[in-house]
XYZ file of C-alpha atoms in Angstrom:
153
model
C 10.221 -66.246 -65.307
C 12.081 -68.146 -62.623
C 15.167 -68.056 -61.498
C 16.718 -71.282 -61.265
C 17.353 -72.998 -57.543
C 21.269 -73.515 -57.317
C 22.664 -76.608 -57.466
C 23.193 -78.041 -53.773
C 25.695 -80.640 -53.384
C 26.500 -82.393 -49.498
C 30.562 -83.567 -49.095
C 30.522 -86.292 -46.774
C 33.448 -86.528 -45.037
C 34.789 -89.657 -43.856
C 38.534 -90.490 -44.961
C 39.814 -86.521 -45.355
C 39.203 -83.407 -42.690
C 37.521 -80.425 -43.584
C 41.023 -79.078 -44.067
C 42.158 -81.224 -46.944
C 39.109 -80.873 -48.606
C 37.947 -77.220 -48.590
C 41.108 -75.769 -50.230
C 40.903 -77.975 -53.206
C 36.943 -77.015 -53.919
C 37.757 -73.341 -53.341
C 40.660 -74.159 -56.060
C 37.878 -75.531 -58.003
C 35.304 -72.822 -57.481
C 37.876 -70.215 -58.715
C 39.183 -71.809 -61.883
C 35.565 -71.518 -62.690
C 35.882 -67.492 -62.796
C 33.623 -67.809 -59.234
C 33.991 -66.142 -56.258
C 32.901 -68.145 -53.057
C 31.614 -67.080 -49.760
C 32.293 -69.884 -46.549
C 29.849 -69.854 -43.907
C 30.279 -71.167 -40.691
C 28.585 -70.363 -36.851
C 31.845 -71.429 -35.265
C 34.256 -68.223 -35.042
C 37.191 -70.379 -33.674
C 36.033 -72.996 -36.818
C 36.669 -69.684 -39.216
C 39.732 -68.666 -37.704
C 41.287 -72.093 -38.003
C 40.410 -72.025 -42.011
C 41.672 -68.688 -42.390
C 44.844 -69.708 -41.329
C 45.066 -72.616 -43.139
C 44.336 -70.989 -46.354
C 47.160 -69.119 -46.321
C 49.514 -71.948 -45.851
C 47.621 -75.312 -47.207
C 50.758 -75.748 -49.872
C 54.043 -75.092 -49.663
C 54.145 -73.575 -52.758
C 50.797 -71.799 -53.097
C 48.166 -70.071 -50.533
C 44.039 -69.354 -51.404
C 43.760 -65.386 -51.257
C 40.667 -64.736 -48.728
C 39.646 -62.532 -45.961
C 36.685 -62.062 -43.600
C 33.360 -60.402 -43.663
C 34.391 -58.334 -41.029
C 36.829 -56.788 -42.497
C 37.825 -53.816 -45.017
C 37.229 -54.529 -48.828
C 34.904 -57.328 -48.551
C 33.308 -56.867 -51.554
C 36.172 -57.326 -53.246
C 37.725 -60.522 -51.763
C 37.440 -63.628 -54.605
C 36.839 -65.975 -51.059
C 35.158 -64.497 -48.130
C 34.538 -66.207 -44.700
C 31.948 -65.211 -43.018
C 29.257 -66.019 -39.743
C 26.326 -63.804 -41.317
C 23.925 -64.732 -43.815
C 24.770 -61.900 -45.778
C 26.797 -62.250 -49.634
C 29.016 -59.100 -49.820
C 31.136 -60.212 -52.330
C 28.538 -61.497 -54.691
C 29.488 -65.039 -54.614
C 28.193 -67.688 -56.799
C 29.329 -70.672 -54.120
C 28.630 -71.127 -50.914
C 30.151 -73.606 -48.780
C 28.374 -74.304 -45.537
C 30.433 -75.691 -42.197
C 29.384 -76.822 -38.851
C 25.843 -77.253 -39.647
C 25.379 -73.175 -40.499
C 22.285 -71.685 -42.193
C 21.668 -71.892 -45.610
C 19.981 -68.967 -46.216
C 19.085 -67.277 -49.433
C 20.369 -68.996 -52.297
C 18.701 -67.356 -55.546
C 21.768 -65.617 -56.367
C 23.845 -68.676 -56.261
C 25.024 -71.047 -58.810
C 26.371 -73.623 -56.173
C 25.945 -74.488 -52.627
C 28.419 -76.736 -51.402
C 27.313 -78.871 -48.082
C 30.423 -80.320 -46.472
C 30.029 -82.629 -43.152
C 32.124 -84.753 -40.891
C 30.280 -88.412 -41.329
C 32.270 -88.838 -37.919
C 30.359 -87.078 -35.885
C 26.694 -88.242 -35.284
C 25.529 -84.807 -34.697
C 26.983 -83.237 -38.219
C 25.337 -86.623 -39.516
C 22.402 -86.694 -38.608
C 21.781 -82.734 -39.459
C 22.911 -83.677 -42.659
C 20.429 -86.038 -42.914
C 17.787 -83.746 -41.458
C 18.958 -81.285 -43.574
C 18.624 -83.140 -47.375
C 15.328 -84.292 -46.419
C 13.675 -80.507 -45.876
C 15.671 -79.671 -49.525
C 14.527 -82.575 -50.677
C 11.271 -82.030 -49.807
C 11.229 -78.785 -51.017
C 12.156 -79.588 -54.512
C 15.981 -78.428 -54.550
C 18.371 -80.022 -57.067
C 20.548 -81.795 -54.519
C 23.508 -84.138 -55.186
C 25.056 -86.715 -52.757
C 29.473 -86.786 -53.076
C 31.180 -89.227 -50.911
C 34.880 -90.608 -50.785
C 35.988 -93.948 -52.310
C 38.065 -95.970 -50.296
C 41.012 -94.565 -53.074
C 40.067 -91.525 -51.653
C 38.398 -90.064 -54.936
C 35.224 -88.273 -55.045
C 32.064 -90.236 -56.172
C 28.480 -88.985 -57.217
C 26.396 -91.450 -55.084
C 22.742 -89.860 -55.079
């Protein structure tokens, strides 16, 4: 028996910054009862969202920490560089072009990308034709001029 390939879905971001999206599908990813891992290859790019987590409302903050620190395991977000899963996450979110990596233990891998920036768009691009290729079960989100999320491939 298989395992079923996660569901991989690519954000592209045009009208909102990684920063006002992220917090809201880590929201999302937690009201599910999942914990999420976010991968980046930028330290300084992982720094900035660990900040921002903590203060992203007023009223609320995400609870996180980093790979690299104590308790790992037992963190419901983790932020990471490495393509390791310590605290058996079942979403991934994937900045700033980083590796996929394994994703058999994974329910959801969330793509997100700065439409912006030629580079981020054209790995993007590069990047849903390989899994595309290869069979995945990819989805396409992008923002509506009303600034809600739409299903468009």
């Amino acid at each position: 028996m298989t395992t079923p390939s996660p569901e991989i879905w690519f954000y592209h971001l045009e009208r909102s910054s990684l920063g006002d999206v992220l917090p809201g599908l880590l929201e999302k990813t937690r009201e599910r009862g999942w914990r999420a891992l976010v991968r980046a290859d930028n330290t300084r790019l992982l720094d900035d969202m660990d900040e921002h987590l903590w203060t992203w409302r007023d009223n609320s903050f995400l609870a996180h920490g980093r790979a690299s620190e104590p308790n790992a395991d037992r963190q419901p977000v983790l932020l990471t560089e490495t393509l390791e899963n310590p605290n058996a996450a079942q979403a991934l979110f994937i900045l700033d072009g980083a590796e996929l990596g394994d994703t058999e233990t994974l329910e959801r891998c969330f793509i997100l990308f700065d439409g912006r920036d030629e580079t981020s768009l054209h790995g993007a691009r590069a990047r849903w034709k390989t899994l595309k290729d290869a069979g995945a079960n990819l989805a396409y989100w992008k923002q509506s001029p009303e600034g809600r999320w739409e299903k468009a491939a």
